[in-house]
């Protein structure tokens, strides 16, 4: 088990560089199965979720070379039609992309049902609906998703998603790329990583248009060739450092970002009283001693306020004057971390999908645990803003999605250290 120990109560000052987007990387890496050639992928975040996916691809026969900490060459030409290891697959939600990728590559797939952070039920019915629409037959058998192209092969088709799903949109795009005909996804998700996936596939020879709108068109092509691609910066990692600067105070330049992707987060922090300045590929967040102001947030699909920033903004609200509310509209439950924040002196009442947060003057360090990846990030922010010592248990969750968090925070003047506990290292799932 990993612990983070933070001596808080100091403002953050300096520059932090944002890594590549986790939720783009964990989709693009499985999608390399479709490519007949070598993909050179840059700006790959060096996080444990990515390392796990690379381990899965390696076990399937992919040839992987790490050219630098963030550049990977991957060639899946000799990948066998074998099943990916269940034990590895169940540890990461993004392994569901192996269904679309294997279906597209081999015409069939058998993948263990994925794990993931526990935010209540996380079905994959929309992925299945999409695969069926493009000509696959799907069966769920003893914890596995079994997919097989029908007699006519993957034909492409039209699918209207019942819920806006990031995973289903990307998985259908992957599955449909090499289909015999054209696929239309209606009510598609519009997150930046959807556009990144389309750009990656197009760079390898796919014909995808409309990504970033709610209608995506995929004209099937016969094959994909190798090439180079650089993953976009991580919107949520950037938002996390922005929220940290707002909560702890100080002056932080968050660089290697696409400011447009940050619009709702920047707007919310401005509304709460932080000074947010945009540059071409950076954002500065400043807050002096003036307390933050209350605000309301409702999580929504992009371009709305991201659910993956919900715990982090809750820390800012815990320190704001007045009563703030958060309405979670993506997941059934994502407020497990509120009890941990309350242990630090926050005043949060949760009523199913709404958190009512009464601001307090100060949070106080104590021992808390990271319930999941973003909850863990929120504990780090709370620890930075709190007085005294905060110990975050089960911090390995955080390392699924944040590259070099400790050294990046050292660069901002924070006092934080990582301790590897000797016993009981548990396997965690995230995403
Ligand atoms: N949903 C269905 N059926 C489906 C798919 C989704 O009902 O077939 C529902 C979900 O239960 C949820 C909503 O639709 O209520 C949205 O789920 P979505 O499919 O968009 O989420 P996901 O693809 O499982 C990804 C990210 C999450 C992020 C969500 C929303 C990955 C690996 N995970 O999950 O990231 O919260 O999109 O943006 O890309 C994180 O990074 O911390 C994280 C949890």
Coordinates of C-alpha atoms in Angstrom, one line a residue, residues 105-337:
X105 CA -9.0 -6.8 -36.2
X106 CA -10.0 -10.5 -36.1
X107 CA -13.8 -10.4 -36.5
X108 CA -14.2 -11.8 -33.0
X109 CA -13.4 -11.0 -29.4
X110 CA -13.7 -12.6 -26.0
X111 CA -12.9 -10.2 -23.1
X112 CA -13.6 -10.4 -19.4
X113 CA -16.1 -7.9 -18.2
X114 CA -14.1 -4.8 -17.1
X115 CA -13.6 -3.5 -13.6
X116 CA -13.4 0.2 -12.8
X117 CA -13.8 2.7 -10.0
X118 CA -17.0 2.0 -8.1
X119 CA -19.5 4.8 -8.8
X120 CA -22.5 2.5 -8.8
X121 CA -23.5 0.4 -11.8
X122 CA -21.5 1.0 -15.0
X123 CA -23.1 -1.0 -17.7
X124 CA -21.8 -1.5 -21.2
X125 CA -25.1 -2.0 -22.9
X126 CA -24.5 1.0 -25.3
X127 CA -21.2 -0.6 -26.4
X128 CA -23.1 -3.8 -27.2
X129 CA -25.9 -1.9 -29.0
X130 CA -23.2 -0.3 -31.2
X131 CA -21.4 -3.5 -32.0
X132 CA -24.7 -5.1 -32.9
X133 CA -25.6 -2.2 -35.2
X134 CA -22.3 -2.6 -37.1
X135 CA -23.0 -6.3 -37.7
X136 CA -21.6 -8.2 -34.7
X137 CA -23.4 -10.8 -32.5
X138 CA -22.8 -10.4 -28.8
X139 CA -23.2 -12.8 -26.0
X140 CA -22.4 -12.4 -22.3
X141 CA -21.1 -15.7 -20.9
X142 CA -19.9 -16.2 -17.4
X143 CA -18.4 -12.8 -17.0
X144 CA -17.1 -12.5 -20.5
X145 CA -18.2 -10.4 -23.5
X146 CA -18.1 -12.6 -26.6
X147 CA -18.4 -10.7 -29.9
X148 CA -18.4 -12.2 -33.4
X149 CA -18.9 -10.6 -36.7
X150 CA -22.1 -11.9 -38.4
X151 CA -22.0 -13.9 -41.7
X152 CA -21.7 -10.7 -43.8
X153 CA -18.7 -9.6 -41.6
X154 CA -18.8 -6.2 -40.0
X155 CA -21.0 -4.1 -42.3
X156 CA -21.2 -0.8 -40.4
X157 CA -24.6 0.7 -39.5
X158 CA -26.4 3.4 -37.7
X159 CA -26.6 3.6 -33.9
X160 CA -28.3 6.2 -31.7
X161 CA -26.9 6.0 -28.2
X162 CA -29.5 6.1 -25.4
X163 CA -27.0 7.7 -23.1
X164 CA -24.0 9.9 -24.0
X165 CA -21.2 7.5 -23.4
X166 CA -17.5 8.2 -23.9
X167 CA -16.5 4.5 -23.8
X168 CA -19.3 3.4 -26.2
X169 CA -18.5 6.2 -28.6
X170 CA -14.8 5.3 -28.8
X171 CA -15.4 1.5 -28.8
X172 CA -17.8 1.7 -31.7
X173 CA -15.4 4.0 -33.6
X174 CA -12.7 1.4 -33.1
X175 CA -14.9 -1.5 -34.1
X176 CA -16.2 0.3 -37.2
X177 CA -12.9 1.6 -38.6
X178 CA -12.2 -1.6 -40.7
X179 CA -15.9 -2.5 -41.3
X180 CA -17.1 -3.1 -44.9
X181 CA -19.5 -0.1 -44.9
X182 CA -20.3 3.2 -43.2
X183 CA -21.2 3.7 -39.5
X184 CA -23.1 6.7 -38.1
X185 CA -23.0 7.2 -34.3
X186 CA -25.8 9.6 -33.2
X187 CA -25.9 11.2 -29.7
X188 CA -22.1 10.6 -29.6
X189 CA -19.9 11.9 -26.7
X190 CA -17.9 15.0 -27.6
X191 CA -15.1 14.9 -25.1
X192 CA -11.6 16.0 -26.3
X193 CA -10.4 12.4 -26.1
X194 CA -13.1 11.4 -28.6
X195 CA -11.6 13.9 -31.1
X196 CA -8.1 12.6 -30.2
X197 CA -9.1 9.0 -31.0
X198 CA -10.6 10.0 -34.3
X199 CA -7.4 12.0 -35.1
X200 CA -5.2 9.1 -34.2
X201 CA -7.2 6.6 -36.4
X202 CA -7.3 9.1 -39.3
X203 CA -3.6 9.6 -39.0
X204 CA -3.2 5.9 -39.6
X205 CA -5.6 5.9 -42.6
X206 CA -9.1 5.8 -41.2
X207 CA -12.0 7.9 -42.5
X208 CA -13.8 9.4 -39.6
X209 CA -15.5 12.8 -39.6
X210 CA -17.7 14.6 -37.1
X211 CA -15.8 13.7 -33.9
X212 CA -16.4 16.5 -31.4
X213 CA -20.0 16.8 -32.6
X214 CA -22.8 14.5 -31.6
X215 CA -22.9 12.8 -35.0
X216 CA -19.8 10.8 -36.0
X217 CA -19.4 9.2 -39.4
X218 CA -17.0 6.3 -39.9
X219 CA -16.4 5.1 -43.5
X220 CA -14.8 1.7 -43.2
X221 CA -11.4 1.3 -44.8
X222 CA -9.5 -1.9 -45.8
X223 CA -6.5 -1.4 -43.5
X224 CA -4.6 1.0 -41.4
X225 CA -0.9 1.8 -41.8
X226 CA 1.6 2.8 -39.2
X227 CA 2.5 6.4 -38.4
X228 CA 3.2 8.9 -35.7
X229 CA 0.8 10.5 -33.3
X230 CA 1.0 12.8 -30.2
X231 CA -1.7 12.5 -27.5
X232 CA -3.4 15.7 -26.3
X233 CA -2.8 17.1 -22.9
X234 CA -4.9 15.8 -20.0
X235 CA -7.9 18.1 -19.3
X236 CA -8.5 16.6 -15.9
X237 CA -4.9 16.6 -14.7
X238 CA -4.7 20.3 -15.7
X239 CA -8.0 21.0 -13.9
X240 CA -6.7 19.2 -10.8
X241 CA -3.6 21.5 -10.6
X242 CA -5.8 24.5 -11.3
X243 CA -8.2 23.5 -8.4
X244 CA -5.1 22.9 -6.2
X245 CA -3.9 26.5 -6.8
X246 CA -7.3 27.9 -6.1
X247 CA -7.7 25.9 -2.9
X248 CA -4.2 26.3 -1.5
X249 CA -3.7 29.8 -2.9
X250 CA -0.6 31.0 -4.7
X251 CA 0.3 31.5 -8.4
X252 CA 0.6 28.5 -10.7
X253 CA 1.3 28.4 -14.4
X254 CA -0.2 25.2 -15.8
X255 CA 1.5 24.6 -19.1
X256 CA 1.0 22.2 -22.0
X257 CA -2.8 22.5 -22.0
X258 CA -5.4 23.3 -24.6
X259 CA -7.2 26.2 -22.9
X260 CA -10.4 25.6 -24.9
X261 CA -10.7 22.2 -23.2
X262 CA -10.6 23.9 -19.8
X263 CA -13.4 26.5 -20.4
X264 CA -15.9 25.2 -17.9
X265 CA -13.3 24.6 -15.2
X266 CA -11.7 28.1 -15.8
X267 CA -15.1 29.7 -15.7
X268 CA -16.1 28.0 -12.5
X269 CA -12.8 29.0 -10.8
X270 CA -13.2 32.6 -11.9
X271 CA -16.8 32.6 -10.6
X272 CA -15.4 31.4 -7.3
X273 CA -12.9 34.3 -7.2
X274 CA -9.6 32.9 -8.5
X275 CA -7.8 34.9 -11.2
X276 CA -7.5 32.7 -14.3
X277 CA -5.4 33.9 -17.3
X278 CA -5.3 32.0 -20.5
X279 CA -2.3 31.9 -22.9
X280 CA -1.8 29.9 -26.1
X281 CA -1.0 26.7 -24.4
X282 CA -1.0 27.5 -20.7
X283 CA -3.3 28.8 -18.0
X284 CA -2.3 30.7 -14.9
X285 CA -4.3 30.4 -11.7
X286 CA -3.8 32.9 -8.9
X287 CA -5.4 33.4 -5.6
X288 CA -4.2 35.6 -2.8
X289 CA -5.5 35.6 0.8
X290 CA -9.1 36.4 -0.3
X291 CA -11.5 33.5 0.4
X292 CA -13.2 31.8 -2.5
X293 CA -16.9 32.4 -3.1
X294 CA -19.6 29.8 -3.1
X295 CA -20.8 28.3 -6.4
X296 CA -23.0 25.6 -7.8
X297 CA -21.9 22.8 -10.2
X298 CA -23.8 20.2 -12.2
X299 CA -21.7 17.6 -13.8
X300 CA -22.5 17.0 -17.5
X301 CA -21.0 15.4 -20.6
X302 CA -18.5 17.7 -22.5
X303 CA -18.6 20.7 -22.9
X304 CA -20.3 20.7 -19.5
X305 CA -18.5 20.5 -16.1
X306 CA -16.7 17.1 -16.1
X307 CA -17.6 14.5 -13.5
X308 CA -13.9 13.7 -13.2
X309 CA -13.4 17.2 -11.7
X310 CA -16.2 16.9 -9.2
X311 CA -14.2 15.8 -6.1
X312 CA -11.5 18.4 -6.8
X313 CA -13.9 21.3 -7.1
X314 CA -15.7 20.1 -3.9
X315 CA -12.4 20.9 -2.0
X316 CA -12.5 24.4 -3.3
X317 CA -16.2 24.7 -2.3
X318 CA -15.3 23.4 1.2
X319 CA -13.1 26.4 1.6
X320 CA -15.4 29.0 0.0
X321 CA -17.6 31.4 1.9
X322 CA -21.3 30.4 1.8
X323 CA -23.2 27.3 0.8
X324 CA -22.3 25.5 -2.5
X325 CA -24.0 22.6 -4.2
X326 CA -22.8 19.9 -6.5
X327 CA -25.3 17.8 -8.5
X328 CA -23.8 14.6 -10.0
X329 CA -25.6 13.7 -13.2
X330 CA -23.3 11.1 -14.8
X331 CA -22.9 8.5 -12.1
X332 CA -25.3 7.1 -9.4
X333 CA -22.7 7.6 -6.6
X334 CA -19.6 9.6 -6.6
X335 CA -19.7 11.3 -3.2
X336 CA -17.9 8.6 -1.2
X337 CA -14.9 11.0 -0.6

